[in-house]
mmCIF file of C-alpha atoms in Angstrom:
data_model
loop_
_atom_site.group_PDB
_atom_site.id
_atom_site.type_symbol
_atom_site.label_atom_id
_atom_site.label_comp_id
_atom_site.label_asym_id
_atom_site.label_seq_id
_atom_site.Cartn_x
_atom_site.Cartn_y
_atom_site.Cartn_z
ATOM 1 C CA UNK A 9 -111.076 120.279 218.998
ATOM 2 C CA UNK A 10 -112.857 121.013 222.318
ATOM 3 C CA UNK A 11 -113.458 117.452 222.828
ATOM 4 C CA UNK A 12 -109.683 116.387 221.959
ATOM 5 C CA UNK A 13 -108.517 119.535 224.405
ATOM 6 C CA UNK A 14 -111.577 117.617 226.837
ATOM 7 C CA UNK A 15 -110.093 114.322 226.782
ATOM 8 C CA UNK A 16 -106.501 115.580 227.141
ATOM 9 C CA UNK A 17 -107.122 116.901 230.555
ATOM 10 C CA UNK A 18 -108.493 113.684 231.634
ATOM 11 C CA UNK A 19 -105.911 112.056 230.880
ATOM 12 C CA UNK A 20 -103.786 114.761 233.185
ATOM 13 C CA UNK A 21 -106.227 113.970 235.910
ATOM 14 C CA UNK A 22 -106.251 110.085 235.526
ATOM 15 C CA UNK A 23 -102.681 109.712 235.381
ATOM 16 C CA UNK A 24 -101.258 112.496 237.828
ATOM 17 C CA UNK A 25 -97.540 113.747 236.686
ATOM 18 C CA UNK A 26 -96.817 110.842 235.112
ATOM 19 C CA UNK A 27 -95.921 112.024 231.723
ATOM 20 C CA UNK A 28 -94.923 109.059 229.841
ATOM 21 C CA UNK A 29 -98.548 107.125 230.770
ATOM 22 C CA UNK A 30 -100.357 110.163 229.896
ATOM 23 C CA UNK A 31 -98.846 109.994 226.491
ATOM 24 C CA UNK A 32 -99.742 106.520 226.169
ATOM 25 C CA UNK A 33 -103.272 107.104 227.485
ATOM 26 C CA UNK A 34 -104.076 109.781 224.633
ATOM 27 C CA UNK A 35 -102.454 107.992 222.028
ATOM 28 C CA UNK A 36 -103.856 104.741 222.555
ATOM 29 C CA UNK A 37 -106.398 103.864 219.536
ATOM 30 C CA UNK A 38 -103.947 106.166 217.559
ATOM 31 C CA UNK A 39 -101.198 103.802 218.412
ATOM 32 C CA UNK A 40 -103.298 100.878 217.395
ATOM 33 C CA UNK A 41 -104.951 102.568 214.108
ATOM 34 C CA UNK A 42 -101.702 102.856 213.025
ATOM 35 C CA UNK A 43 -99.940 99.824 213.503
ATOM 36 C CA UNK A 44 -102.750 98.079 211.933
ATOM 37 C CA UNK A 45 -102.707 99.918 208.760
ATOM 38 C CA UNK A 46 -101.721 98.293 205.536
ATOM 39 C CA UNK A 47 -98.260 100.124 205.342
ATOM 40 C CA UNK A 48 -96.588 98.746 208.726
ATOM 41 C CA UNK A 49 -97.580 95.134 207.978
ATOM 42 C CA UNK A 50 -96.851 94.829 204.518
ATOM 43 C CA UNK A 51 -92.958 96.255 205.680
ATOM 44 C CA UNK A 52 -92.850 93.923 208.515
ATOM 45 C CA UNK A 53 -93.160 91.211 205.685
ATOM 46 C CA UNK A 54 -90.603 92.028 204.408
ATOM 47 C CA UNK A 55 -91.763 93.854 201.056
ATOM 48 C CA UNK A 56 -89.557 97.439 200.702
ATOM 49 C CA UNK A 57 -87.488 97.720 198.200
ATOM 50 C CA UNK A 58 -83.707 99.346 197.841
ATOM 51 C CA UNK A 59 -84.588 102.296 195.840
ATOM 52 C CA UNK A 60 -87.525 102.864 198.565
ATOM 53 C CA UNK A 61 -85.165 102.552 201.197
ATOM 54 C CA UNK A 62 -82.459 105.095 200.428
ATOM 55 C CA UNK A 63 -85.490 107.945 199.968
ATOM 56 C CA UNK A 64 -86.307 107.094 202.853
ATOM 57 C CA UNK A 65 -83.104 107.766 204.290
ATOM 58 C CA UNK A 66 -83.581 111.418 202.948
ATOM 59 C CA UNK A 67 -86.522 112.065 204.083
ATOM 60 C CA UNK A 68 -85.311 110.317 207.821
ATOM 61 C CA UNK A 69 -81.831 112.585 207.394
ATOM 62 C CA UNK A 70 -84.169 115.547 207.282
ATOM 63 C CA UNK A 71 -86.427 115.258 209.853
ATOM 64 C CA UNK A 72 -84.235 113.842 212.533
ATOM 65 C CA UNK A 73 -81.477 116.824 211.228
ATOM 66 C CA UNK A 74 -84.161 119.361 212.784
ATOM 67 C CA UNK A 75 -85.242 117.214 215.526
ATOM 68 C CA UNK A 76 -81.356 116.624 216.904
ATOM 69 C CA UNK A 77 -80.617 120.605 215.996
ATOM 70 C CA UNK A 78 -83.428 122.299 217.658
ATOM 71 C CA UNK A 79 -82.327 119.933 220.992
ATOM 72 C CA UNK A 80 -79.010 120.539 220.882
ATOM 73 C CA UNK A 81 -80.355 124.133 220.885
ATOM 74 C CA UNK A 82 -82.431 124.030 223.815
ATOM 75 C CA UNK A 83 -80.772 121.363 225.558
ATOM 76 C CA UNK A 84 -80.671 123.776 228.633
ATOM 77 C CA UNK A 85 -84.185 124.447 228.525
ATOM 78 C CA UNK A 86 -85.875 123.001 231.734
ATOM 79 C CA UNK A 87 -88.263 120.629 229.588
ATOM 80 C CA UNK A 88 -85.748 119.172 227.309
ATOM 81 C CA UNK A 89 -82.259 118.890 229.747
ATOM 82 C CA UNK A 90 -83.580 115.822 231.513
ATOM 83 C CA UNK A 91 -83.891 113.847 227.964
ATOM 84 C CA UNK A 92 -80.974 115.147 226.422
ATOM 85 C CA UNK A 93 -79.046 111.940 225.401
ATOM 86 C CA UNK A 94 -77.046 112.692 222.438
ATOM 87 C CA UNK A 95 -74.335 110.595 222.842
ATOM 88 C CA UNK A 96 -76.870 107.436 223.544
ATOM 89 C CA UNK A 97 -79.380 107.944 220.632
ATOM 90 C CA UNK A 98 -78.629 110.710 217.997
ATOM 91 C CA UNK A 99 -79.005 109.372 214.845
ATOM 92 C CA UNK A 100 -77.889 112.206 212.736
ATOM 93 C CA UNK A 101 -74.393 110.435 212.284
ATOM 94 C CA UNK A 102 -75.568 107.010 211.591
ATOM 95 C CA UNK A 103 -78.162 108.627 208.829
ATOM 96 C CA UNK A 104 -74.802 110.384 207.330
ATOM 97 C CA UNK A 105 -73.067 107.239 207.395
ATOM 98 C CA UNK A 106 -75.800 104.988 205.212
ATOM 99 C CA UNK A 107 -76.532 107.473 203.114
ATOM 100 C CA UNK A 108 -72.690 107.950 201.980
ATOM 101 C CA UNK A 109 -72.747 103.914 201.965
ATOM 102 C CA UNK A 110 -75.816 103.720 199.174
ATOM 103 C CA UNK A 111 -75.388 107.043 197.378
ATOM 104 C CA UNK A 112 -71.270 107.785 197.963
ATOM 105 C CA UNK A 113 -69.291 110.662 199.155
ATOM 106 C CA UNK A 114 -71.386 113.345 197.143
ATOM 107 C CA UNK A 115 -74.707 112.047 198.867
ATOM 108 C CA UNK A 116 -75.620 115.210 199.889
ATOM 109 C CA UNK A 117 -76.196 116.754 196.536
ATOM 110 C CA UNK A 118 -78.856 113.482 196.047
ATOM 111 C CA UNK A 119 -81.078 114.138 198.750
ATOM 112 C CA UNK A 120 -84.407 115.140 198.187
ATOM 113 C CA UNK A 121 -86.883 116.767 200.877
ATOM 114 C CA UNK A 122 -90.348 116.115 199.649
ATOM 115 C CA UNK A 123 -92.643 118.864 200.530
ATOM 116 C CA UNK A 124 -94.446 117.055 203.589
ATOM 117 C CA UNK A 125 -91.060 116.027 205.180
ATOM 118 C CA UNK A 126 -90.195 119.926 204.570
ATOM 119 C CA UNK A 127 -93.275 120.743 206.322
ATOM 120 C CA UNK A 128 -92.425 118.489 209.700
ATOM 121 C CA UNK A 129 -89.027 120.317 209.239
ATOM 122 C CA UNK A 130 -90.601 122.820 209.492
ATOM 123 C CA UNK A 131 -92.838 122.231 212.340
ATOM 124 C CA UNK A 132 -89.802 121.386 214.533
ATOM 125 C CA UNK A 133 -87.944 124.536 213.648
ATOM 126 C CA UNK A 134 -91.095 126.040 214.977
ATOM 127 C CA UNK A 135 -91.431 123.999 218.104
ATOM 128 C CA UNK A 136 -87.597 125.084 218.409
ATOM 129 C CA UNK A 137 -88.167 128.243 218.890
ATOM 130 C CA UNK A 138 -91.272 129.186 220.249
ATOM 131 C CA UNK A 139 -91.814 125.967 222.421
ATOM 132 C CA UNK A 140 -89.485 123.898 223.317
ATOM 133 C CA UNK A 141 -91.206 121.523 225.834
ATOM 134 C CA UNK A 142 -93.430 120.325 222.594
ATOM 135 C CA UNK A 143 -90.166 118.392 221.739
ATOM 136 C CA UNK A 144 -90.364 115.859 224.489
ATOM 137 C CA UNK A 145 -93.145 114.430 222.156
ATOM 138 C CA UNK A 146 -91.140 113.975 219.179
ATOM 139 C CA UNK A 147 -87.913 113.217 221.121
ATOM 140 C CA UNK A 148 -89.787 110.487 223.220
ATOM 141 C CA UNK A 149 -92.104 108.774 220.413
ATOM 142 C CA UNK A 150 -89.261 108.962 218.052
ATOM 143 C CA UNK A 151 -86.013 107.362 220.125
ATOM 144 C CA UNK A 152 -87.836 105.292 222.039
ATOM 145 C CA UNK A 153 -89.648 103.952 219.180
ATOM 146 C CA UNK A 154 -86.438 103.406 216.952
ATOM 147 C CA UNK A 155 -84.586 102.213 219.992
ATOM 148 C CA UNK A 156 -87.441 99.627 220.956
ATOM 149 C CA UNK A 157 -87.910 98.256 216.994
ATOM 150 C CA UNK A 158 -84.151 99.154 216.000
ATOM 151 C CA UNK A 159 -83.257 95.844 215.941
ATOM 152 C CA UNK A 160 -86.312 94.207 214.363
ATOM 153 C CA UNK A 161 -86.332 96.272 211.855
ATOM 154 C CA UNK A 162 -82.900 96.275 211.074
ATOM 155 C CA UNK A 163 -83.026 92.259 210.333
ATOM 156 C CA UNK A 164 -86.345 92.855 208.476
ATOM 157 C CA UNK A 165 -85.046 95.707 206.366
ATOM 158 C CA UNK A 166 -81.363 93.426 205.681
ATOM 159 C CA UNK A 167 -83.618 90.459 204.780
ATOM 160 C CA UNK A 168 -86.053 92.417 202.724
ATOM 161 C CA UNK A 169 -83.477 94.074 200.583
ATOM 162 C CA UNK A 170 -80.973 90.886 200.623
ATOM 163 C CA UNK A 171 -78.044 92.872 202.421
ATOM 164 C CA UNK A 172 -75.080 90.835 202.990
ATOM 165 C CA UNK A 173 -73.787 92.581 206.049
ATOM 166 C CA UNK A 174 -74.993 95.602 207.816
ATOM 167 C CA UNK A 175 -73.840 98.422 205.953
ATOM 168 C CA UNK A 176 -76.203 100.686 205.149
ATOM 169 C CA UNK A 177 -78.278 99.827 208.144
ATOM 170 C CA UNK A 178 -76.560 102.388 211.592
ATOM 171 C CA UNK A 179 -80.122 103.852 211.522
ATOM 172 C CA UNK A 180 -80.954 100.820 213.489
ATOM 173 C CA UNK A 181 -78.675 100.434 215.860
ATOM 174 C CA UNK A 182 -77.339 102.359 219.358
ATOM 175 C CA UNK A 183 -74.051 101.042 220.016
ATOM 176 C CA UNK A 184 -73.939 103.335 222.969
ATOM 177 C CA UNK A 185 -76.938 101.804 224.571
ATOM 178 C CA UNK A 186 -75.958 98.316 226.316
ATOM 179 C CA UNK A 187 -79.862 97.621 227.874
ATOM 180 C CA UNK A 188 -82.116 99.282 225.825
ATOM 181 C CA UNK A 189 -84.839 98.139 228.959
ATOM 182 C CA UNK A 190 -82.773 99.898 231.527
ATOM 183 C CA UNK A 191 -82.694 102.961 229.245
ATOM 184 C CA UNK A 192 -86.415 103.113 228.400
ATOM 185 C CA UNK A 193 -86.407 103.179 232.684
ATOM 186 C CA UNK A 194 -84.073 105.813 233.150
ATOM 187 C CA UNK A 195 -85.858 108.452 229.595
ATOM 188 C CA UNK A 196 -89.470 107.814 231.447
ATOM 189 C CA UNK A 197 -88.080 108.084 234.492
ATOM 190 C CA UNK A 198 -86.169 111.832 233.777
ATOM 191 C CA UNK A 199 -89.460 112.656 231.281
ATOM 192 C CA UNK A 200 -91.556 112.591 234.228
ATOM 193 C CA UNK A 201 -89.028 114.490 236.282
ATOM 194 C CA UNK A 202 -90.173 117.424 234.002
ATOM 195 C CA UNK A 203 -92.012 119.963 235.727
ATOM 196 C CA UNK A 204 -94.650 121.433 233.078
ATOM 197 C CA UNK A 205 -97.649 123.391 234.259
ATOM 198 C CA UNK A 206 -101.165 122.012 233.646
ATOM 199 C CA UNK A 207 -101.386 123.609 230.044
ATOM 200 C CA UNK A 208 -97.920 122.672 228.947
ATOM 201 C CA UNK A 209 -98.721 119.095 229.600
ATOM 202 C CA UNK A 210 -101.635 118.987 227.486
ATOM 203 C CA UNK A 211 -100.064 120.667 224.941
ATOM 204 C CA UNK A 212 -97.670 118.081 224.763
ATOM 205 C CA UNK A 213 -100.322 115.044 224.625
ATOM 206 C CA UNK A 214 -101.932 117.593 221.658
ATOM 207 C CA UNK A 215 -98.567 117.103 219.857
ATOM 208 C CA UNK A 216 -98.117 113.224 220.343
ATOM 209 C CA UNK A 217 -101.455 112.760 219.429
ATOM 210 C CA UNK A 218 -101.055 115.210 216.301
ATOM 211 C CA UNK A 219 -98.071 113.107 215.161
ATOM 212 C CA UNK A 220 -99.830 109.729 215.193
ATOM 213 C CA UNK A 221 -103.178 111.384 212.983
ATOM 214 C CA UNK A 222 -100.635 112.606 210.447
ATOM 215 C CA UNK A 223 -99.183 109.519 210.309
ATOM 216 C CA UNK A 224 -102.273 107.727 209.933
ATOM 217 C CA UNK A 225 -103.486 109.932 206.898
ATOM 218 C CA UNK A 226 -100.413 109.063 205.167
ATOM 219 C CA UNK A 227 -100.583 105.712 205.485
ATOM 220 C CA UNK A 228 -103.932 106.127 203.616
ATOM 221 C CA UNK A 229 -102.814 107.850 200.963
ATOM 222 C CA UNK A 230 -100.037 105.862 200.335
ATOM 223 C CA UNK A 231 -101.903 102.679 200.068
ATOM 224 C CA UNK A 232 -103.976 104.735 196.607
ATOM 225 C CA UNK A 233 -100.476 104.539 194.667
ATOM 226 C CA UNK A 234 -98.282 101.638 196.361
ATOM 227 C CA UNK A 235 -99.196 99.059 193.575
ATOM 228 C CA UNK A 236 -98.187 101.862 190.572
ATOM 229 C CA UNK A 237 -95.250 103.229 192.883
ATOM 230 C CA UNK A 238 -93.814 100.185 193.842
ATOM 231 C CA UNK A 239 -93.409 98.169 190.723
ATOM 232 C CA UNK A 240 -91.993 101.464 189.330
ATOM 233 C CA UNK A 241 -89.005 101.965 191.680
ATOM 234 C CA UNK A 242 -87.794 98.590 191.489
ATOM 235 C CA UNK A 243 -87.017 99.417 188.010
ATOM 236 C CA UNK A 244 -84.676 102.089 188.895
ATOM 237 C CA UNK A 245 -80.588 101.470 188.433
ATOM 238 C CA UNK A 246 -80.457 103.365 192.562
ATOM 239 C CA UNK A 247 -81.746 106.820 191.191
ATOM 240 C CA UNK A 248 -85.022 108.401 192.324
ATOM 241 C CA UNK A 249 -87.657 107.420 190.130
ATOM 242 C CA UNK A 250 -88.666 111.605 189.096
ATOM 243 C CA UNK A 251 -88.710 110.862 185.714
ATOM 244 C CA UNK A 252 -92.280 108.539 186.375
ATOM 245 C CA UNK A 253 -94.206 110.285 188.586
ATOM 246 C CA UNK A 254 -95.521 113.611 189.185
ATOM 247 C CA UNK A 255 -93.567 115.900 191.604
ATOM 248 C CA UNK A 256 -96.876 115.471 194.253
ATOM 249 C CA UNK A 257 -96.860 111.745 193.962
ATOM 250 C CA UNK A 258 -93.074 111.627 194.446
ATOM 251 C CA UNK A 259 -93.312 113.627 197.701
ATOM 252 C CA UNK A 260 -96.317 111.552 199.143
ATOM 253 C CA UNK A 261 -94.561 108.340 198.489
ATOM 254 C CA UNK A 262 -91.265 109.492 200.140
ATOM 255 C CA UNK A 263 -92.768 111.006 202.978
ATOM 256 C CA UNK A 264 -95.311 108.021 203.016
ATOM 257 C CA UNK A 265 -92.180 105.616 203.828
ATOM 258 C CA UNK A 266 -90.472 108.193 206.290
ATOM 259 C CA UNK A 267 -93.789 107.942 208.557
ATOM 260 C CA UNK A 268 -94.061 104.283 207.844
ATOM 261 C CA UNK A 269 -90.608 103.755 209.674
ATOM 262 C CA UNK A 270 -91.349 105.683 212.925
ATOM 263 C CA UNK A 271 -94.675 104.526 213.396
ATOM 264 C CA UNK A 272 -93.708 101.160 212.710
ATOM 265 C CA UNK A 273 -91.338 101.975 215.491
ATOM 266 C CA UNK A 274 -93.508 102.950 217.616
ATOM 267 C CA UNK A 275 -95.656 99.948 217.197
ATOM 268 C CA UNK A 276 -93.107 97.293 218.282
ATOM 269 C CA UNK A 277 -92.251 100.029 221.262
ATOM 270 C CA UNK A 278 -93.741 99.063 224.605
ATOM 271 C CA UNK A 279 -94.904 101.782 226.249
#
């Protein structure tokens, strides 16, 4: 921990106030670890299947439910006012919207929240409250990374799961963004307009870099119980496949995927 804590600070020093390279400084071999494992190349190929897909959806629904709350929250705070762009990349709506398309108007009595997605609920709620600048890590890994990949992933995910339009697919896109360059500019630019003192600043390159490792060890276990897991949900009629697995391997799997999304995000995203 002392070493992590070390290497954070150099990264402050290296890289001055600029916020968004110290973040890619000290997540660098993370970054790379992860979009090397087995998980984010397999989807990139193409092989996720539809019953896959809409738990995934849950799990995303959840997670980016906290995310968007605890912003809208503190969107006053001084840390998280200058990257507070709901109208340009909230993705609570679009989440609503494909998971009415796949599951129908009762959707919401379908989701499940696996324990680990529960838990980075629950990590956000705390964030929330007790400290909001930790935010800018999720908020800037996760929309920047869905808004960099949305639209690679979106044809990969249509293809995989032989869509024939693009219902079921908002996740991927922001409608409200016309360059998604000239946006990246403008969120680093206002993320390192964010005045944080020396050991806020490392506490946010503690959470980016926390983010990626849990990511990592997911992708890890997932890979023990794709080749049971997979073959098993394709043989679902569009339910949840409960009745085969144990209630731990259901929540690894689902949470597995959720991960797999972002970080595969955040792979195609050019820091």
């Amino acid at each position: 921990m002392e070493n992590m804590k070390s290497a954070r600070k150099n990264y402050t020093e290296e890289f001055g106030s600029d916020l968004s390279e110290q973040i890619k400084a000290a997540t660098k071999d993370n970054h790379v670890r992860a979009e090397n494992t087995q998980l984010m190349l397999s989807y990139q190929k193409g092989q996720i299947t539809l019953p896959q897909y809409k738990v995934l959806l849950c799990s995303l629904y959840e997670i980016y439910k906290a995310l968007e709350e605890e912003l809208d929250r503190n969107c006053s705070h001084p840390a998280v006012a200058p990257i507070y762009f709901p109208q340009e990349l909230a993705r609570l709506e679009s989440l609503e919207g494909d998971l009415e398309h796949f599951f129908g108007s009762d959707w919401k009595k379908r989701v499940i929240v696996p324990a680990a997605t529960h838990k980075y609920e629950q990590r956000l709620r705390e964030i929330g409250r007790e400290n909001p600048e930790l935010l800018v890590a999720h908020a800037y890994t996760r929309y920047l990374g869905d808004l960099s990949g949305g639209q690679v992933l979106g044809k990969i995910t249509q293809k995989s799961l032989e869509l024939s339009s693009k219902e079921g697919l908002s996740f991927f896109s922001f409608p409200s963004v016309s360059s998604p360059n000239r946006f990246k500019q403008l969120y680093r630019s206002r993320m390192n307009s964010i005045a944080l003192t020396k050991e806020e600043k490392e506490a946010v390159l503690e959470e980016a870099v926390s983010a990626f490792e849990l990511n990592i060890q997911v992708f890890d276990d997932l890979q023990k119980m794709l080749s049971v897991t997979t073959g098993t949900a394709e043989h679902t009629n569009g339910n949840f496949p409960t009745a085969a697995f144990p209630p731990s391997s259901i929540m690894q799997f689902t949470v597995g995927l959720c991960v797999a999304l972002a970080t595969i995000g955040v792979g195609i995203y050019a820091f």
